[in-house]
CSV table of C-alpha atoms in Angstrom, one decimal:
chain,number,residue,atom,x,y,z
A,1393,MET,CA,1.3,6.8,23.5
A,1394,SER,CA,2.6,3.7,21.7
A,1395,THR,CA,0.9,0.4,22.4
A,1396,GLY,CA,3.7,-1.5,20.7
A,1397,SER,CA,1.4,-2.7,17.9
A,1398,HIS,CA,2.7,-2.6,14.3
A,1399,ALA,CA,-0.4,-4.1,12.8
A,1400,GLY,CA,-2.0,-0.9,11.3
A,1401,ARG,CA,-5.6,0.0,10.8
A,1402,PRO,CA,-8.0,-2.0,8.6
A,1403,LYS,CA,-8.4,1.1,6.3
A,1404,SER,CA,-4.7,1.2,5.8
A,1405,TRP,CA,-4.6,-2.5,4.9
A,1406,VAL,CA,-7.4,-2.0,2.3
A,1407,ALA,CA,-5.3,0.7,0.7
A,1408,VAL,CA,-2.2,-1.6,0.7
A,1409,ALA,CA,-4.3,-4.4,-0.9
A,1410,ILE,CA,-5.5,-2.0,-3.7
A,1411,ILE,CA,-1.9,-1.0,-4.4
A,1412,PHE,CA,-0.8,-4.6,-4.4
A,1413,VAL,CA,-3.6,-5.6,-6.9
A,1414,GLY,CA,-2.4,-2.7,-9.1
A,1415,PHE,CA,1.1,-4.0,-9.1
A,1416,VAL,CA,0.0,-7.5,-9.8
A,1417,VAL,CA,-2.2,-6.4,-12.8
A,1418,GLY,CA,0.6,-4.2,-14.1
A,1419,GLY,CA,3.1,-7.0,-13.7
A,1420,ALA,CA,0.8,-9.4,-15.6
A,1421,GLY,CA,0.5,-6.7,-18.3
A,1422,ILE,CA,4.3,-6.7,-18.7
A,1423,VAL,CA,4.6,-10.5,-18.8
A,1424,MET,CA,1.7,-10.8,-21.4
A,1425,GLY,CA,3.5,-9.4,-24.3
A,1426,PRO,CA,3.8,-6.5,-23.1
A,1427,ASP,CA,0.2,-5.5,-23.1
A,1428,TRP,CA,0.4,-1.7,-22.4
A,1429,VAL,CA,-3.3,-1.3,-21.8
A,1430,VAL,CA,-3.3,-3.9,-19.0
A,1431,PHE,CA,-0.1,-2.3,-17.6
A,1432,GLY,CA,-1.7,1.1,-17.7
A,1433,ALA,CA,-4.8,-0.2,-15.9
A,1434,GLY,CA,-2.6,-1.7,-13.2
A,1435,ALA,CA,-0.6,1.5,-12.8
A,1436,ALA,CA,-3.9,3.5,-12.5
A,1437,VAL,CA,-5.1,1.1,-9.8
A,1438,ALA,CA,-1.9,1.5,-7.9
A,1439,VAL,CA,-2.1,5.3,-8.1
A,1440,ILE,CA,-5.7,5.2,-6.9
A,1441,GLY,CA,-4.6,3.0,-4.0
A,1442,GLY,CA,-1.9,5.5,-3.2
A,1443,ILE,CA,-4.5,8.3,-3.2
A,1444,ILE,CA,-6.7,6.2,-0.9
A,1445,ALA,CA,-3.6,5.6,1.3
A,1446,LEU,CA,-3.0,9.3,1.7
A,1447,ALA,CA,-6.8,9.9,2.3
A,1448,VAL,CA,-6.9,7.5,5.2
A,1449,ASP,CA,-3.6,8.9,6.6
A,1450,ILE,CA,-1.7,5.7,6.4
A,1451,MET,CA,1.5,7.3,7.7
A,1452,THR,CA,0.0,7.7,11.2
A,1453,ASP,CA,0.0,3.9,11.6
A,1454,VAL,CA,3.8,4.1,12.2
A,1455,VAL,CA,4.5,3.3,15.9
A,1456,VAL,CA,7.5,4.9,17.4
A,1457,ASP,CA,8.7,2.8,20.3
A,1458,ASP,CA,11.3,3.7,22.9
A,1459,PRO,CA,14.8,2.6,22.0
A,1460,ARG,CA,15.7,-0.9,23.2
A,1461,GLN,CA,18.4,-1.0,25.9
């Protein structure tokens, strides 16, 4: 039953934070030259975050509320 909360679980937010860090590192790698090693490290961190997101079943955080009238 839906509680109306769209906040998500702490485990899911940790996975999102890891993915975000990966994108920031990868973006910094593109801006710095491009530095493909840094970009690859960022991409790897983002992929690891995605695997963690799947492991903690992040998609079950979606709350389906009744349609508004």
